[in-house]
Amino acid sequence: MRKIFLKSLVELTGHRISSNILKKFTASRLSRTMNKSFVKVYKVNIEEMEKPLQEYSSLQALFTRKLKEGSRPIDQSANAVVSPIDGVLSDFGKVSEQDTFVVKGQEYNIKAMFGKKDTEKVFQNGWFFIFYLSPTDYHRIHSPIDGLIEDQWSCGGKSYPVNDLGMKYGNKPLSTNYRLISLLTAEKGKVAIIKVGALNINSIHPTHEHATIKQGSEMGYFSFGSTVVLFIGQGDFKIEESLTSEMKINYGQKIGSF
């Protein structure tokens, strides 16, 4: 029963009222009593957490934990593009000549993804990567490149689940959910990082306030499990050949290079 209750707290429904109630509970000190169960049920690696388990004041504090320095080495290859998150690389591939890509049987249009005129042109014939963060994963988002944050904006309305069922049967959640989008420019090309809200707009928290950003630097975090979509602009990008769909991946791990 305890396991079922815990899962209901972190694998929330898409109903705004129920999700807000549950989020308030997980941020309360009362939820701290669930921390040990959370670690056990979701097999969290406590050895790499920044602080001892007993120092996290709530379930949400544990969920948004930081890692010990050096836990995620950043690939040092020349012109490398690295994963921005810990999670599962659900899918990846080329954007078609019709500016579309398919995820879990649903076709997405890159113009709808960005919700902003002309931005999609940069990523025509480029690459897409879909990263899913489960309750088990570290939930902070990091920059895949050294670059300049050229633009940042939000779009989308209500947010629905982005787990397997939501992705297969939902109303194209990647392009309809609330999204916070960062457009990065580097010497070799452009990258877009789309943080997709899983429940409501308060689940995405940006933390980087400067115009420039270093590869591996924190950009923000999710309050609950969600998805990051990464677009690489057209050009000389070469994908890492070892990548496979549904593979586990950590932030800082190389996914390709310019």
PDB file of C-alpha atoms in Angstrom:
ATOM      1  CA  MET A   1       0.000   0.000   0.000  1.00  0.00           C
ATOM      2  CA  ARG A   2       2.842   2.401   0.861  1.00  0.00           C
ATOM      3  CA  LYS A   3       4.442   1.723  -2.529  1.00  0.00           C
ATOM      4  CA  ILE A   4       1.160   2.422  -4.363  1.00  0.00           C
ATOM      5  CA  PHE A   5       0.653   5.653  -2.416  1.00  0.00           C
ATOM      6  CA  LEU A   6       4.190   6.816  -3.148  1.00  0.00           C
ATOM      7  CA  LYS A   7       3.805   6.185  -6.873  1.00  0.00           C
ATOM      8  CA  SER A   8       0.572   8.180  -6.900  1.00  0.00           C
ATOM      9  CA  LEU A   9       2.537  11.158  -5.579  1.00  0.00           C
ATOM     10  CA  VAL A  10       5.291  11.195  -8.177  1.00  0.00           C
ATOM     11  CA  GLU A  11       3.502   9.763 -11.207  1.00  0.00           C
ATOM     12  CA  LEU A  12       0.786  12.386 -11.125  1.00  0.00           C
ATOM     13  CA  THR A  13      -2.334  12.559 -13.246  1.00  0.00           C
ATOM     14  CA  GLY A  14      -2.916  15.353 -15.721  1.00  0.00           C
ATOM     15  CA  HIS A  15      -5.776  16.857 -13.696  1.00  0.00           C
ATOM     16  CA  ARG A  16      -4.705  20.328 -12.573  1.00  0.00           C
ATOM     17  CA  ILE A  17      -6.507  20.294  -9.208  1.00  0.00           C
ATOM     18  CA  SER A  18      -5.263  16.879  -8.112  1.00  0.00           C
ATOM     19  CA  SER A  19      -1.739  17.573  -9.335  1.00  0.00           C
ATOM     20  CA  ASN A  20      -1.595  20.866  -7.409  1.00  0.00           C
ATOM     21  CA  ILE A  21      -2.766  19.180  -4.200  1.00  0.00           C
ATOM     22  CA  LEU A  22      -0.186  16.433  -4.564  1.00  0.00           C
ATOM     23  CA  LYS A  23       2.561  18.905  -5.396  1.00  0.00           C
ATOM     24  CA  LYS A  24       1.800  20.888  -2.241  1.00  0.00           C
ATOM     25  CA  PHE A  25       2.060  17.712  -0.194  1.00  0.00           C
ATOM     26  CA  THR A  26       5.365  16.649  -1.755  1.00  0.00           C
ATOM     27  CA  ALA A  27       6.814  20.092  -0.937  1.00  0.00           C
ATOM     28  CA  SER A  28       5.699  19.873   2.704  1.00  0.00           C
ATOM     29  CA  ARG A  29       7.808  18.638   5.625  1.00  0.00           C
ATOM     30  CA  LEU A  30       5.237  15.911   6.187  1.00  0.00           C
ATOM     31  CA  SER A  31       6.280  14.292   2.909  1.00  0.00           C
ATOM     32  CA  ARG A  32       9.786  13.816   4.315  1.00  0.00           C
ATOM     33  CA  THR A  33       8.539  10.577   5.874  1.00  0.00           C
ATOM     34  CA  MET A  34       8.303   9.178   2.325  1.00  0.00           C
ATOM     35  CA  ASN A  35      11.936   9.866   1.393  1.00  0.00           C
ATOM     36  CA  LYS A  36      13.322   6.473   2.392  1.00  0.00           C
ATOM     37  CA  SER A  37      10.516   4.715   0.524  1.00  0.00           C
ATOM     38  CA  PHE A  38      11.127   6.898  -2.541  1.00  0.00           C
ATOM     39  CA  VAL A  39      14.798   5.903  -2.619  1.00  0.00           C
ATOM     40  CA  LYS A  40      13.923   2.225  -2.208  1.00  0.00           C
ATOM     41  CA  VAL A  41      11.034   2.071  -4.692  1.00  0.00           C
ATOM     42  CA  TYR A  42      12.824   4.051  -7.411  1.00  0.00           C
ATOM     43  CA  LYS A  43      16.310   2.672  -6.720  1.00  0.00           C
ATOM     44  CA  VAL A  44      17.915   6.100  -6.350  1.00  0.00           C
ATOM     45  CA  ASN A  45      21.715   6.045  -6.098  1.00  0.00           C
ATOM     46  CA  ILE A  46      22.256   7.790  -2.757  1.00  0.00           C
ATOM     47  CA  GLU A  47      26.052   7.627  -3.147  1.00  0.00           C
ATOM     48  CA  GLU A  48      26.019  10.356  -5.799  1.00  0.00           C
ATOM     49  CA  MET A  49      23.565  12.709  -4.056  1.00  0.00           C
ATOM     50  CA  GLU A  50      24.995  16.051  -2.922  1.00  0.00           C
ATOM     51  CA  LYS A  51      23.689  15.623   0.640  1.00  0.00           C
ATOM     52  CA  PRO A  52      22.905  12.690   2.965  1.00  0.00           C
ATOM     53  CA  LEU A  53      19.331  11.422   2.639  1.00  0.00           C
ATOM     54  CA  GLN A  54      18.291  12.688   6.080  1.00  0.00           C
ATOM     55  CA  GLU A  55      19.087  16.288   5.119  1.00  0.00           C
ATOM     56  CA  TYR A  56      16.351  16.540   2.462  1.00  0.00           C
ATOM     57  CA  SER A  57      13.420  18.371   4.047  1.00  0.00           C
ATOM     58  CA  SER A  58      10.689  17.073   1.721  1.00  0.00           C
ATOM     59  CA  LEU A  59      10.002  14.607  -1.048  1.00  0.00           C
ATOM     60  CA  GLN A  60      10.299  17.399  -3.609  1.00  0.00           C
ATOM     61  CA  ALA A  61      13.659  18.492  -2.193  1.00  0.00           C
ATOM     62  CA  LEU A  62      14.882  14.932  -2.709  1.00  0.00           C
ATOM     63  CA  PHE A  63      13.344  14.759  -6.155  1.00  0.00           C
ATOM     64  CA  THR A  64      15.136  17.952  -7.276  1.00  0.00           C
ATOM     65  CA  ARG A  65      18.415  16.984  -5.590  1.00  0.00           C
ATOM     66  CA  LYS A  66      21.815  18.026  -6.891  1.00  0.00           C
ATOM     67  CA  LEU A  67      24.702  15.613  -7.442  1.00  0.00           C
ATOM     68  CA  LYS A  68      28.149  15.494  -5.910  1.00  0.00           C
ATOM     69  CA  GLU A  69      30.820  17.385  -7.818  1.00  0.00           C
ATOM     70  CA  GLY A  70      32.355  15.144 -10.480  1.00  0.00           C
ATOM     71  CA  SER A  71      29.483  12.635 -10.596  1.00  0.00           C
ATOM     72  CA  ARG A  72      28.906  13.372 -14.295  1.00  0.00           C
ATOM     73  CA  PRO A  73      32.123  13.932 -16.281  1.00  0.00           C
ATOM     74  CA  ILE A  74      31.530  16.115 -19.350  1.00  0.00           C
ATOM     75  CA  ASP A  75      32.844  14.616 -22.588  1.00  0.00           C
ATOM     76  CA  GLN A  76      35.950  16.521 -23.631  1.00  0.00           C
ATOM     77  CA  SER A  77      35.961  15.600 -27.335  1.00  0.00           C
ATOM     78  CA  ALA A  78      36.439  18.491 -29.752  1.00  0.00           C
ATOM     79  CA  ASN A  79      33.103  20.104 -30.750  1.00  0.00           C
ATOM     80  CA  ALA A  80      31.113  17.510 -28.773  1.00  0.00           C
ATOM     81  CA  VAL A  81      27.383  17.897 -28.148  1.00  0.00           C
ATOM     82  CA  VAL A  82      26.390  16.178 -24.905  1.00  0.00           C
ATOM     83  CA  SER A  83      23.180  14.954 -23.332  1.00  0.00           C
ATOM     84  CA  PRO A  84      21.490  17.706 -21.300  1.00  0.00           C
ATOM     85  CA  ILE A  85      19.898  15.327 -18.788  1.00  0.00           C
ATOM     86  CA  ASP A  86      19.948  11.982 -16.999  1.00  0.00           C
ATOM     87  CA  GLY A  87      17.193   9.754 -18.337  1.00  0.00           C
ATOM     88  CA  VAL A  88      16.223   7.592 -21.270  1.00  0.00           C
ATOM     89  CA  LEU A  89      16.934   8.535 -24.874  1.00  0.00           C
ATOM     90  CA  SER A  90      13.428   7.625 -26.044  1.00  0.00           C
ATOM     91  CA  ASP A  91      14.031   8.369 -29.721  1.00  0.00           C
ATOM     92  CA  PHE A  92      16.215  10.338 -32.107  1.00  0.00           C
ATOM     93  CA  GLY A  93      16.654  10.866 -35.826  1.00  0.00           C
ATOM     94  CA  LYS A  94      16.558  13.293 -38.721  1.00  0.00           C
ATOM     95  CA  VAL A  95      13.811  15.838 -39.236  1.00  0.00           C
ATOM     96  CA  SER A  96      12.163  14.996 -42.578  1.00  0.00           C
ATOM     97  CA  GLU A  97      12.119  17.247 -45.637  1.00  0.00           C
ATOM     98  CA  GLN A  98       8.491  17.991 -44.709  1.00  0.00           C
ATOM     99  CA  ASP A  99       9.718  19.366 -41.336  1.00  0.00           C
ATOM    100  CA  THR A 100       8.219  16.472 -39.393  1.00  0.00           C
ATOM    101  CA  PHE A 101       9.402  13.673 -37.127  1.00  0.00           C
ATOM    102  CA  VAL A 102       7.627  10.712 -35.531  1.00  0.00           C
ATOM    103  CA  VAL A 103       7.656   9.754 -31.839  1.00  0.00           C
ATOM    104  CA  LYS A 104       5.669   6.803 -30.443  1.00  0.00           C
ATOM    105  CA  GLY A 105       3.593   6.643 -33.632  1.00  0.00           C
ATOM    106  CA  GLN A 106       2.603  10.332 -33.562  1.00  0.00           C
ATOM    107  CA  GLU A 107       3.819  12.772 -36.204  1.00  0.00           C
ATOM    108  CA  TYR A 108       5.071  16.149 -35.010  1.00  0.00           C
ATOM    109  CA  ASN A 109       5.714  19.320 -36.990  1.00  0.00           C
ATOM    110  CA  ILE A 110       8.705  21.398 -35.906  1.00  0.00           C
ATOM    111  CA  LYS A 111       6.811  24.658 -36.458  1.00  0.00           C
ATOM    112  CA  ALA A 112       4.236  23.536 -33.886  1.00  0.00           C
ATOM    113  CA  MET A 113       7.043  22.545 -31.526  1.00  0.00           C
ATOM    114  CA  PHE A 114       8.535  26.043 -31.459  1.00  0.00           C
ATOM    115  CA  GLY A 115       5.325  28.063 -31.569  1.00  0.00           C
ATOM    116  CA  LYS A 116       7.295  31.003 -32.932  1.00  0.00           C
ATOM    117  CA  LYS A 117       7.481  32.215 -36.513  1.00  0.00           C
ATOM    118  CA  ASP A 118      10.533  31.270 -38.588  1.00  0.00           C
ATOM    119  CA  THR A 119      12.509  29.651 -35.749  1.00  0.00           C
ATOM    120  CA  GLU A 120      11.861  26.210 -37.196  1.00  0.00           C
ATOM    121  CA  LYS A 121      13.740  27.100 -40.393  1.00  0.00           C
ATOM    122  CA  VAL A 122      17.037  26.787 -38.532  1.00  0.00           C
ATOM    123  CA  PHE A 123      16.280  23.142 -37.767  1.00  0.00           C
ATOM    124  CA  GLN A 124      14.897  21.995 -41.108  1.00  0.00           C
ATOM    125  CA  ASN A 125      16.738  18.790 -42.104  1.00  0.00           C
ATOM    126  CA  GLY A 126      18.400  18.800 -38.697  1.00  0.00           C
ATOM    127  CA  TRP A 127      18.355  16.234 -35.877  1.00  0.00           C
ATOM    128  CA  PHE A 128      15.968  15.636 -32.981  1.00  0.00           C
ATOM    129  CA  PHE A 129      16.500  13.844 -29.660  1.00  0.00           C
ATOM    130  CA  ILE A 130      13.760  12.950 -27.158  1.00  0.00           C
ATOM    131  CA  PHE A 131      14.880  12.474 -23.543  1.00  0.00           C
ATOM    132  CA  TYR A 132      12.474  11.159 -20.889  1.00  0.00           C
ATOM    133  CA  LEU A 133      13.127  11.736 -17.191  1.00  0.00           C
ATOM    134  CA  SER A 134      11.460   9.196 -14.901  1.00  0.00           C
ATOM    135  CA  PRO A 135      10.962   9.644 -11.130  1.00  0.00           C
ATOM    136  CA  THR A 136      14.218   7.724 -10.607  1.00  0.00           C
ATOM    137  CA  ASP A 137      16.341  10.224 -12.488  1.00  0.00           C
ATOM    138  CA  TYR A 138      18.271  13.318 -11.494  1.00  0.00           C
ATOM    139  CA  HIS A 139      16.020  16.173 -12.666  1.00  0.00           C
ATOM    140  CA  ARG A 140      18.331  19.058 -13.464  1.00  0.00           C
ATOM    141  CA  ILE A 141      18.946  20.227 -17.031  1.00  0.00           C
ATOM    142  CA  HIS A 142      22.394  21.169 -18.337  1.00  0.00           C
ATOM    143  CA  SER A 143      23.690  22.866 -21.468  1.00  0.00           C
ATOM    144  CA  PRO A 144      24.770  20.479 -24.248  1.00  0.00           C
ATOM    145  CA  ILE A 145      27.263  23.007 -25.688  1.00  0.00           C
ATOM    146  CA  ASP A 146      29.250  26.151 -24.971  1.00  0.00           C
ATOM    147  CA  GLY A 147      27.200  28.946 -26.440  1.00  0.00           C
ATOM    148  CA  LEU A 148      25.154  32.099 -26.359  1.00  0.00           C
ATOM    149  CA  ILE A 149      21.515  31.957 -25.277  1.00  0.00           C
ATOM    150  CA  GLU A 150      20.143  33.827 -28.279  1.00  0.00           C
ATOM    151  CA  ASP A 151      16.498  33.638 -27.252  1.00  0.00           C
ATOM    152  CA  GLN A 152      14.213  32.029 -24.687  1.00  0.00           C
ATOM    153  CA  TRP A 153      10.416  31.870 -24.688  1.00  0.00           C
ATOM    154  CA  SER A 154       7.479  29.780 -23.555  1.00  0.00           C
ATOM    155  CA  CYS A 155       4.422  28.458 -25.362  1.00  0.00           C
ATOM    156  CA  GLY A 156       1.681  25.874 -24.992  1.00  0.00           C
ATOM    157  CA  GLY A 157      -1.174  25.574 -22.554  1.00  0.00           C
ATOM    158  CA  LYS A 158      -2.290  22.715 -20.348  1.00  0.00           C
ATOM    159  CA  SER A 159       0.175  19.936 -19.733  1.00  0.00           C
ATOM    160  CA  TYR A 160      -0.613  16.244 -19.963  1.00  0.00           C
ATOM    161  CA  PRO A 161       1.448  13.158 -19.062  1.00  0.00           C
ATOM    162  CA  VAL A 162       4.549  12.495 -21.167  1.00  0.00           C
ATOM    163  CA  ASN A 163       5.043   8.865 -20.118  1.00  0.00           C
ATOM    164  CA  ASP A 164       4.596   6.037 -22.646  1.00  0.00           C
ATOM    165  CA  LEU A 165       0.786   6.099 -22.483  1.00  0.00           C
ATOM    166  CA  GLY A 166       0.656   9.878 -22.778  1.00  0.00           C
ATOM    167  CA  MET A 167       3.037   9.868 -25.732  1.00  0.00           C
ATOM    168  CA  LYS A 168       1.157   7.126 -27.587  1.00  0.00           C
ATOM    169  CA  TYR A 169      -2.425   8.174 -26.923  1.00  0.00           C
ATOM    170  CA  GLY A 170      -2.286  11.819 -25.832  1.00  0.00           C
ATOM    171  CA  ASN A 171      -2.922  14.837 -28.039  1.00  0.00           C
ATOM    172  CA  LYS A 172       0.686  15.285 -29.216  1.00  0.00           C
ATOM    173  CA  PRO A 173       1.910  16.418 -25.787  1.00  0.00           C
ATOM    174  CA  LEU A 174       5.370  17.439 -27.023  1.00  0.00           C
ATOM    175  CA  SER A 175       3.863  20.239 -29.132  1.00  0.00           C
ATOM    176  CA  THR A 176       0.774  21.104 -27.056  1.00  0.00           C
ATOM    177  CA  ASN A 177       2.025  20.959 -23.456  1.00  0.00           C
ATOM    178  CA  TYR A 178       3.497  24.037 -21.819  1.00  0.00           C
ATOM    179  CA  ARG A 179       7.099  24.389 -23.037  1.00  0.00           C
ATOM    180  CA  LEU A 180      10.079  26.524 -22.121  1.00  0.00           C
ATOM    181  CA  ILE A 181      12.398  26.855 -25.122  1.00  0.00           C
ATOM    182  CA  SER A 182      16.029  27.985 -25.186  1.00  0.00           C
ATOM    183  CA  LEU A 183      17.800  28.741 -28.462  1.00  0.00           C
ATOM    184  CA  LEU A 184      21.588  28.421 -28.199  1.00  0.00           C
ATOM    185  CA  THR A 185      24.129  29.578 -30.755  1.00  0.00           C
ATOM    186  CA  ALA A 186      27.698  28.284 -30.959  1.00  0.00           C
ATOM    187  CA  GLU A 187      30.495  28.786 -33.454  1.00  0.00           C
ATOM    188  CA  LYS A 188      29.632  25.539 -35.254  1.00  0.00           C
ATOM    189  CA  GLY A 189      25.832  25.660 -35.201  1.00  0.00           C
ATOM    190  CA  LYS A 190      22.560  26.156 -33.342  1.00  0.00           C
ATOM    191  CA  VAL A 191      20.836  24.030 -30.724  1.00  0.00           C
ATOM    192  CA  ALA A 192      17.311  24.294 -29.286  1.00  0.00           C
ATOM    193  CA  ILE A 193      16.423  22.823 -25.905  1.00  0.00           C
ATOM    194  CA  ILE A 194      12.694  22.388 -25.336  1.00  0.00           C
ATOM    195  CA  LYS A 195      11.704  21.642 -21.747  1.00  0.00           C
ATOM    196  CA  VAL A 196       8.237  20.067 -21.839  1.00  0.00           C
ATOM    197  CA  GLY A 197       5.993  20.413 -18.796  1.00  0.00           C
ATOM    198  CA  ALA A 198       4.427  17.178 -17.612  1.00  0.00           C
ATOM    199  CA  LEU A 199       1.631  18.634 -15.487  1.00  0.00           C
ATOM    200  CA  ASN A 200       1.530  22.412 -15.323  1.00  0.00           C
ATOM    201  CA  ILE A 201       3.725  25.446 -15.917  1.00  0.00           C
ATOM    202  CA  ASN A 202       5.202  25.378 -12.413  1.00  0.00           C
ATOM    203  CA  SER A 203       6.989  22.089 -13.081  1.00  0.00           C
ATOM    204  CA  ILE A 204       9.783  23.862 -15.043  1.00  0.00           C
ATOM    205  CA  HIS A 205      12.192  26.106 -13.150  1.00  0.00           C
ATOM    206  CA  PRO A 206      14.933  27.997 -15.077  1.00  0.00           C
ATOM    207  CA  THR A 207      18.066  28.748 -13.042  1.00  0.00           C
ATOM    208  CA  HIS A 208      20.572  30.225 -15.529  1.00  0.00           C
ATOM    209  CA  GLU A 209      20.379  34.024 -15.802  1.00  0.00           C
ATOM    210  CA  HIS A 210      23.297  34.941 -18.072  1.00  0.00           C
ATOM    211  CA  ALA A 211      23.526  35.323 -21.847  1.00  0.00           C
ATOM    212  CA  THR A 212      26.439  32.924 -22.217  1.00  0.00           C
ATOM    213  CA  ILE A 213      26.601  29.389 -20.900  1.00  0.00           C
ATOM    214  CA  LYS A 214      29.283  26.735 -20.581  1.00  0.00           C
ATOM    215  CA  GLN A 215      28.769  23.145 -21.647  1.00  0.00           C
ATOM    216  CA  GLY A 216      27.504  21.160 -18.658  1.00  0.00           C
ATOM    217  CA  SER A 217      26.307  24.231 -16.739  1.00  0.00           C
ATOM    218  CA  GLU A 218      22.876  24.003 -15.143  1.00  0.00           C
ATOM    219  CA  MET A 219      19.994  25.615 -17.054  1.00  0.00           C
ATOM    220  CA  GLY A 220      17.086  24.646 -14.814  1.00  0.00           C
ATOM    221  CA  TYR A 221      15.208  21.749 -13.274  1.00  0.00           C
ATOM    222  CA  PHE A 222      11.874  19.918 -13.287  1.00  0.00           C
ATOM    223  CA  SER A 223       9.764  19.563 -10.146  1.00  0.00           C
ATOM    224  CA  PHE A 224       8.427  16.261 -11.473  1.00  0.00           C
ATOM    225  CA  GLY A 225       9.268  13.778 -14.238  1.00  0.00           C
ATOM    226  CA  SER A 226       9.117  15.216 -17.722  1.00  0.00           C
ATOM    227  CA  THR A 227      10.730  15.361 -21.164  1.00  0.00           C
ATOM    228  CA  VAL A 228      13.406  17.368 -22.935  1.00  0.00           C
ATOM    229  CA  VAL A 229      13.460  17.668 -26.734  1.00  0.00           C
ATOM    230  CA  LEU A 230      16.784  18.667 -28.264  1.00  0.00           C
ATOM    231  CA  PHE A 231      17.099  19.948 -31.832  1.00  0.00           C
ATOM    232  CA  ILE A 232      20.421  20.272 -33.666  1.00  0.00           C
ATOM    233  CA  GLY A 233      20.452  22.631 -36.645  1.00  0.00           C
ATOM    234  CA  GLN A 234      21.307  21.620 -40.179  1.00  0.00           C
ATOM    235  CA  GLY A 235      25.019  21.510 -40.937  1.00  0.00           C
ATOM    236  CA  ASP A 236      27.961  19.234 -40.215  1.00  0.00           C
ATOM    237  CA  PHE A 237      26.578  17.537 -37.110  1.00  0.00           C
ATOM    238  CA  LYS A 238      27.674  13.890 -36.812  1.00  0.00           C
ATOM    239  CA  ILE A 239      25.710  11.617 -34.518  1.00  0.00           C
ATOM    240  CA  GLU A 240      27.424   9.311 -32.022  1.00  0.00           C
ATOM    241  CA  GLU A 241      27.183   5.841 -33.564  1.00  0.00           C
ATOM    242  CA  SER A 242      26.750   4.023 -30.245  1.00  0.00           C
ATOM    243  CA  LEU A 243      23.353   5.647 -29.556  1.00  0.00           C
ATOM    244  CA  THR A 244      20.249   3.431 -29.533  1.00  0.00           C
ATOM    245  CA  SER A 245      16.585   4.169 -28.832  1.00  0.00           C
ATOM    246  CA  GLU A 246      15.477   3.563 -25.232  1.00  0.00           C
ATOM    247  CA  MET A 247      19.056   3.565 -23.939  1.00  0.00           C
ATOM    248  CA  LYS A 248      19.883   4.982 -20.508  1.00  0.00           C
ATOM    249  CA  ILE A 249      21.952   8.135 -20.754  1.00  0.00           C
ATOM    250  CA  ASN A 250      23.535  10.638 -18.365  1.00  0.00           C
ATOM    251  CA  TYR A 251      24.111  14.338 -18.773  1.00  0.00           C
ATOM    252  CA  GLY A 252      27.574  15.072 -20.116  1.00  0.00           C
ATOM    253  CA  GLN A 253      27.575  11.927 -22.273  1.00  0.00           C
ATOM    254  CA  LYS A 254      28.407  12.591 -25.933  1.00  0.00           C
ATOM    255  CA  ILE A 255      25.543  12.304 -28.433  1.00  0.00           C
ATOM    256  CA  GLY A 256      27.395  13.719 -31.434  1.00  0.00           C
ATOM    257  CA  SER A 257      29.703  16.481 -32.626  1.00  0.00           C
ATOM    258  CA  PHE A 258      29.781  19.459 -34.978  1.00  0.00           C
TER     259      PHE A 258
END
